[in-house]
Coordinates of C-alpha atoms in Angstrom, one line a residue:
X863 CA -27.0 75.3 11.6
X864 CA -28.7 75.5 7.9
X865 CA -32.3 74.5 7.7
X866 CA -32.5 71.7 4.8
X867 CA -34.5 72.2 2.3
X868 CA -36.9 68.9 2.2
X869 CA -38.3 68.6 -1.7
X870 CA -41.5 67.0 -1.9
X871 CA -42.3 63.7 -3.0
X872 CA -43.9 64.9 -6.2
X873 CA -40.7 66.7 -7.2
X874 CA -38.4 63.3 -6.2
X875 CA -40.4 61.4 -8.6
X876 CA -40.1 63.7 -11.4
X877 CA -36.3 63.9 -11.0
X878 CA -36.4 59.9 -11.0
X879 CA -38.2 59.7 -14.0
X880 CA -35.6 62.2 -16.1
X881 CA -32.7 60.4 -14.5
X882 CA -34.1 57.3 -16.3
X883 CA -35.0 58.8 -19.5
X884 CA -31.3 60.2 -19.7
X885 CA -30.0 56.6 -19.3
X886 CA -32.7 55.0 -21.6
X887 CA -31.9 57.9 -24.1
X888 CA -28.1 57.7 -23.9
X889 CA -28.1 53.8 -24.0
X890 CA -30.0 53.6 -27.2
X891 CA -28.1 56.4 -28.9
X892 CA -25.0 54.5 -28.2
X893 CA -26.8 51.5 -29.7
X894 CA -27.3 53.0 -32.6
X895 CA -24.1 54.9 -32.9
X896 CA -22.2 51.3 -32.6
X897 CA -24.7 49.4 -35.0
X898 CA -23.7 51.9 -37.6
X899 CA -20.3 51.6 -37.0
X900 CA -20.2 48.0 -37.3
X901 CA -22.0 47.8 -40.5
X902 CA -19.6 50.1 -41.8
X903 CA -16.7 48.3 -40.8
X904 CA -18.4 45.2 -42.1
X905 CA -19.1 46.6 -45.5
X906 CA -15.9 47.6 -45.7
X907 CA -14.4 44.1 -45.2
X908 CA -16.5 42.5 -47.3
X909 CA -16.1 44.5 -50.4
X910 CA -15.7 42.9 -53.8
X911 CA -12.0 42.6 -54.9
X912 CA -11.2 44.8 -58.2
X913 CA -11.5 42.2 -61.3
X914 CA -8.7 40.5 -62.3
X915 CA -6.8 41.3 -65.7
X916 CA -6.8 38.8 -68.6
X917 CA -3.2 38.5 -68.0
X918 CA -3.6 37.9 -64.6
X919 CA -6.2 35.4 -65.1
X920 CA -4.0 33.6 -68.0
X921 CA -0.9 33.5 -65.6
X922 CA -3.2 31.6 -63.1
X923 CA -4.1 29.0 -65.7
X924 CA -0.5 28.5 -67.0
X925 CA 1.0 28.0 -63.5
X926 CA -1.9 25.4 -62.8
X927 CA -1.1 23.9 -65.9
X928 CA 2.6 23.9 -65.2
X929 CA 2.0 22.4 -62.0
X930 CA -0.6 19.4 -63.3
X931 CA 2.0 18.7 -65.9
X932 CA 4.8 18.1 -63.7
X933 CA 2.5 16.0 -61.2
X934 CA 1.9 13.3 -63.9
X935 CA 5.6 13.3 -64.9
X936 CA 7.9 10.3 -63.2
X937 CA 8.9 10.7 -59.4
X938 CA 12.6 11.0 -60.5
X939 CA 11.5 14.0 -63.0
X940 CA 9.5 15.5 -59.8
X941 CA 12.7 15.4 -57.5
X942 CA 14.8 16.7 -60.2
X943 CA 12.5 20.2 -61.4
X944 CA 13.2 23.1 -59.5
X945 CA 10.7 26.0 -59.8
X946 CA 11.2 28.8 -57.7
X947 CA 9.4 31.3 -59.7
X948 CA 6.4 30.3 -61.6
X949 CA 6.0 33.6 -63.5
X950 CA 9.7 33.5 -64.7
X951 CA 9.6 29.8 -65.5
X952 CA 6.4 30.7 -67.8
X953 CA 7.9 33.4 -69.6
X954 CA 11.2 31.1 -70.4
X955 CA 9.1 28.4 -71.5
X956 CA 7.1 30.7 -74.0
X957 CA 10.5 32.2 -75.1
X958 CA 11.9 28.6 -76.1
X959 CA 8.4 27.7 -78.0
X960 CA 8.6 31.2 -79.9
X961 CA 12.2 30.4 -80.9
X962 CA 11.1 27.1 -82.1
X963 CA 8.2 28.3 -84.0
X964 CA 10.5 30.4 -86.4
X965 CA 11.9 27.2 -87.6
X966 CA 10.2 26.2 -91.1
X967 CA 6.6 25.0 -90.3
X968 CA 6.9 22.1 -93.0
X969 CA 9.1 20.1 -90.3
X970 CA 8.8 18.5 -87.1
X971 CA 9.5 21.2 -84.0
X972 CA 13.2 20.5 -82.4
X973 CA 11.3 19.3 -79.4
X974 CA 9.6 16.3 -80.6
X975 CA 9.7 13.6 -78.0
X976 CA 11.2 10.6 -79.7
X977 CA 11.8 7.6 -77.6
X978 CA 10.7 3.7 -76.7
X979 CA 7.3 4.7 -76.2
X980 CA 7.0 7.7 -78.2
X981 CA 7.5 6.9 -82.0
X982 CA 8.2 9.3 -84.8
X983 CA 5.1 9.6 -87.2
X984 CA 4.6 6.6 -89.9
X985 CA 7.3 7.3 -92.9
X986 CA 8.6 10.4 -91.6
X987 CA 11.8 12.0 -92.8
X988 CA 13.1 15.5 -93.0
X989 CA 11.7 18.0 -95.0
X990 CA 15.1 19.2 -96.0
X991 CA 18.7 17.9 -95.3
X992 CA 22.3 19.2 -95.8
X993 CA 24.6 16.9 -97.2
X994 CA 28.1 17.0 -94.9
X995 CA 31.3 17.5 -96.9
X996 CA 34.8 17.9 -95.9
X997 CA 35.2 21.5 -94.6
X998 CA 37.2 24.0 -92.7
X999 CA 34.7 23.5 -89.6
X1000 CA 34.8 19.6 -88.9
X1001 CA 35.8 16.5 -90.1
X1002 CA 33.6 13.4 -91.3
X1003 CA 34.2 9.9 -91.3
X1004 CA 32.3 9.2 -94.8
X1005 CA 30.2 10.9 -97.4
X1006 CA 26.6 10.2 -96.8
X1007 CA 26.0 12.2 -93.7
X1008 CA 23.3 14.9 -93.6
X1009 CA 21.4 17.2 -91.1
X1010 CA 18.5 19.3 -90.9
X1011 CA 19.5 23.2 -92.0
X1012 CA 19.1 24.4 -88.5
X1013 CA 21.5 21.6 -86.9
X1014 CA 23.9 21.9 -89.6
X1015 CA 24.4 25.9 -89.1
X1016 CA 25.0 25.2 -85.4
X1017 CA 27.5 22.4 -86.0
X1018 CA 29.5 24.7 -88.4
X1019 CA 29.2 27.5 -85.8
X1020 CA 30.5 24.9 -83.2
X1021 CA 33.2 23.3 -85.2
X1022 CA 34.8 26.5 -85.9
X1023 CA 34.6 27.4 -82.5
X1024 CA 36.7 24.0 -81.3
X1025 CA 39.1 24.8 -84.0
X1026 CA 39.8 28.0 -82.7
X1027 CA 40.5 26.0 -79.4
X1028 CA 42.7 23.6 -81.4
X1029 CA 40.2 20.6 -81.2
X1030 CA 38.5 19.0 -84.4
X1031 CA 35.2 17.5 -84.0
X1032 CA 34.9 14.4 -86.2
X1033 CA 30.9 13.6 -87.1
X1034 CA 30.8 9.9 -87.5
X1035 CA 26.6 9.7 -88.0
X1036 CA 24.0 11.7 -88.6
X1037 CA 20.4 11.3 -90.0
X1038 CA 19.3 7.7 -90.2
X1039 CA 16.0 7.0 -92.3
X1040 CA 13.7 4.3 -90.9
X1041 CA 15.2 1.4 -93.1
X1042 CA 18.5 2.3 -92.4
X1043 CA 17.9 2.3 -88.5
X1044 CA 16.2 -0.8 -89.0
X1045 CA 19.3 -2.7 -90.3
X1046 CA 21.6 -0.9 -87.5
X1047 CA 19.2 -2.4 -84.7
X1048 CA 18.9 -6.1 -86.1
X1049 CA 23.0 -5.9 -86.3
X1050 CA 23.1 -5.2 -82.5
X1051 CA 20.6 -7.9 -82.1
X1052 CA 22.7 -10.3 -84.1
X1053 CA 25.7 -9.4 -81.8
X1054 CA 24.4 -8.8 -78.4
X1055 CA 21.0 -10.0 -78.3
X1056 CA 17.7 -8.3 -77.7
X1057 CA 18.1 -7.5 -74.3
X1058 CA 21.7 -5.9 -74.7
X1059 CA 20.6 -4.2 -77.9
X1060 CA 17.5 -2.5 -76.6
X1061 CA 19.6 -0.7 -74.3
X1062 CA 22.1 0.5 -76.9
X1063 CA 20.0 1.0 -80.0
X1064 CA 16.7 2.2 -81.1
X1065 CA 14.0 0.2 -82.9
X1066 CA 13.3 1.7 -86.4
X1067 CA 10.9 4.8 -85.9
X1068 CA 11.8 5.5 -82.3
X1069 CA 15.4 6.8 -83.0
X1070 CA 16.3 10.5 -82.4
X1071 CA 18.7 10.2 -85.5
X1072 CA 16.0 9.8 -88.0
X1073 CA 14.9 13.4 -87.0
X1074 CA 17.9 14.8 -88.8
X1075 CA 19.0 16.7 -85.4
X1076 CA 21.4 14.1 -83.7
X1077 CA 25.3 13.5 -84.2
X1078 CA 27.3 10.6 -83.1
X1079 CA 30.7 12.0 -82.7
X1080 CA 34.2 10.4 -82.6
X1081 CA 34.5 6.6 -82.2
X1082 CA 30.9 6.3 -81.0
X1083 CA 31.9 4.7 -77.5
X1084 CA 32.7 6.4 -74.0
X1085 CA 36.4 6.6 -74.6
X1086 CA 35.2 9.7 -76.3
X1087 CA 34.3 11.4 -72.9
X1088 CA 38.1 11.4 -72.4
X1089 CA 39.3 12.9 -75.8
X1090 CA 40.1 16.3 -76.4
X1091 CA 37.0 16.6 -78.3
X1092 CA 35.0 14.8 -75.6
X1093 CA 36.0 17.3 -73.0
X1094 CA 35.5 20.3 -75.0
X1095 CA 31.9 19.1 -76.0
X1096 CA 30.7 18.7 -72.5
X1097 CA 32.0 22.4 -71.7
X1098 CA 31.1 24.1 -74.7
X1099 CA 28.1 22.3 -76.7
X1100 CA 25.3 24.1 -75.1
X1101 CA 26.6 27.1 -76.1
X1102 CA 25.8 26.2 -79.4
X1103 CA 22.5 24.6 -78.9
X1104 CA 23.6 21.0 -78.7
X1105 CA 22.5 18.6 -75.8
X1106 CA 23.6 15.3 -74.7
X1107 CA 20.7 12.9 -74.8
X1108 CA 21.9 9.8 -72.8
X1109 CA 23.9 11.1 -69.7
X1110 CA 25.6 8.6 -67.3
X1111 CA 23.2 7.3 -64.5
X1112 CA 20.2 7.9 -66.8
X1113 CA 19.4 4.7 -68.1
X1114 CA 15.8 4.2 -66.4
X1115 CA 15.2 7.9 -67.8
X1116 CA 16.3 7.4 -71.4
X1117 CA 16.0 3.7 -72.0
X1118 CA 19.6 4.0 -72.9
X1119 CA 23.1 3.8 -71.6
X1120 CA 25.2 6.2 -71.0
X1121 CA 26.2 7.7 -74.5
X1122 CA 28.8 10.5 -74.6
X1123 CA 29.0 10.4 -78.3
X1124 CA 25.3 11.4 -78.8
X1125 CA 24.3 14.7 -78.9
X1126 CA 20.8 16.1 -80.3
X1127 CA 20.2 20.1 -81.6
X1128 CA 17.7 21.7 -79.8
X1129 CA 18.9 25.2 -79.6
X1130 CA 20.6 27.7 -77.3
X1131 CA 17.8 28.9 -75.5
X1132 CA 16.5 25.2 -74.9
X1133 CA 19.8 24.4 -73.6
X1134 CA 19.3 27.4 -70.9
X1135 CA 16.0 26.4 -70.0
X1136 CA 16.8 22.4 -69.4
X1137 CA 19.8 23.3 -67.4
X1138 CA 18.1 25.9 -65.3
X1139 CA 14.8 24.0 -64.4
X1140 CA 15.3 20.1 -65.4
X1141 CA 18.4 19.3 -63.9
X1142 CA 20.1 19.6 -67.5
X1143 CA 18.3 16.2 -68.4
X1144 CA 17.0 16.3 -72.0
X1145 CA 14.4 13.9 -71.7
X1146 CA 13.0 15.5 -68.8
X1147 CA 12.6 18.9 -70.5
X1148 CA 11.1 17.0 -73.7
X1149 CA 8.7 15.4 -71.6
X1150 CA 7.3 18.3 -70.1
X1151 CA 6.9 20.3 -73.6
X1152 CA 5.2 17.4 -75.1
X1153 CA 2.6 17.1 -72.3
X1154 CA 2.5 20.9 -72.2
X1155 CA 1.7 21.1 -75.9
X1156 CA -0.7 18.4 -75.5
X1157 CA -2.5 20.0 -72.7
X1158 CA -3.0 23.6 -74.5
X1159 CA -4.6 21.8 -77.4

């Protein structure tokens, strides 16, 4: 049997002290390392984001403005407007406005909102009007009709396209002055009474016809919808920049009963824009553009 070595008490005390020092030093070192690592992670996570570009800032402002404008529109408009990509919507909107800006600066925008609550400026008349005369593109019902040049050129293009399809467009009413519209409204009041007249005619100063951008086609009643010309217009008018102003079922929106014969020139891009985002309802698009422009001032 081997003889056990017994350490003196002083040696045991020293060994115990060394063990305590080791653990104390180790815990302290680990604590320092953990603190440094935590500080590094915290610093990395809270590092400031890269500054936004001017384009990003403008895009966010534009999107906020779009949302704000729509939020103030009627419930029916909000239900109808569909925007899946705000960036694309804003790009399309600006393209439409840029196209309109190419028109002469001494006349109203093609998108001027005019209705029962948004009258035209006092004394307004288009800066330029082109008389409509008999030609190979369309027929005219009388010889005192006229349009703004932008609308006239689009009518000629559309009329020739219709003719190539075997359809002849008959232009029955176009630009109406303030005084002319006043007589028209008074005549309808005499025939139907004020309440009914308000549903089918405009008071002077609130008629789209005064812009020089509107045409009434054919019979000027809803039998037009079922004529060859009416069917052709429904399918092709937008291809030439013409938009139906008062669609069926939207009297609460437009203020007027369905007028299948009443088309307003707004331009090709605007027709696509209107159809893509506004349910193809002219009134909603014009209300939006009007509010957008006013908000940008």
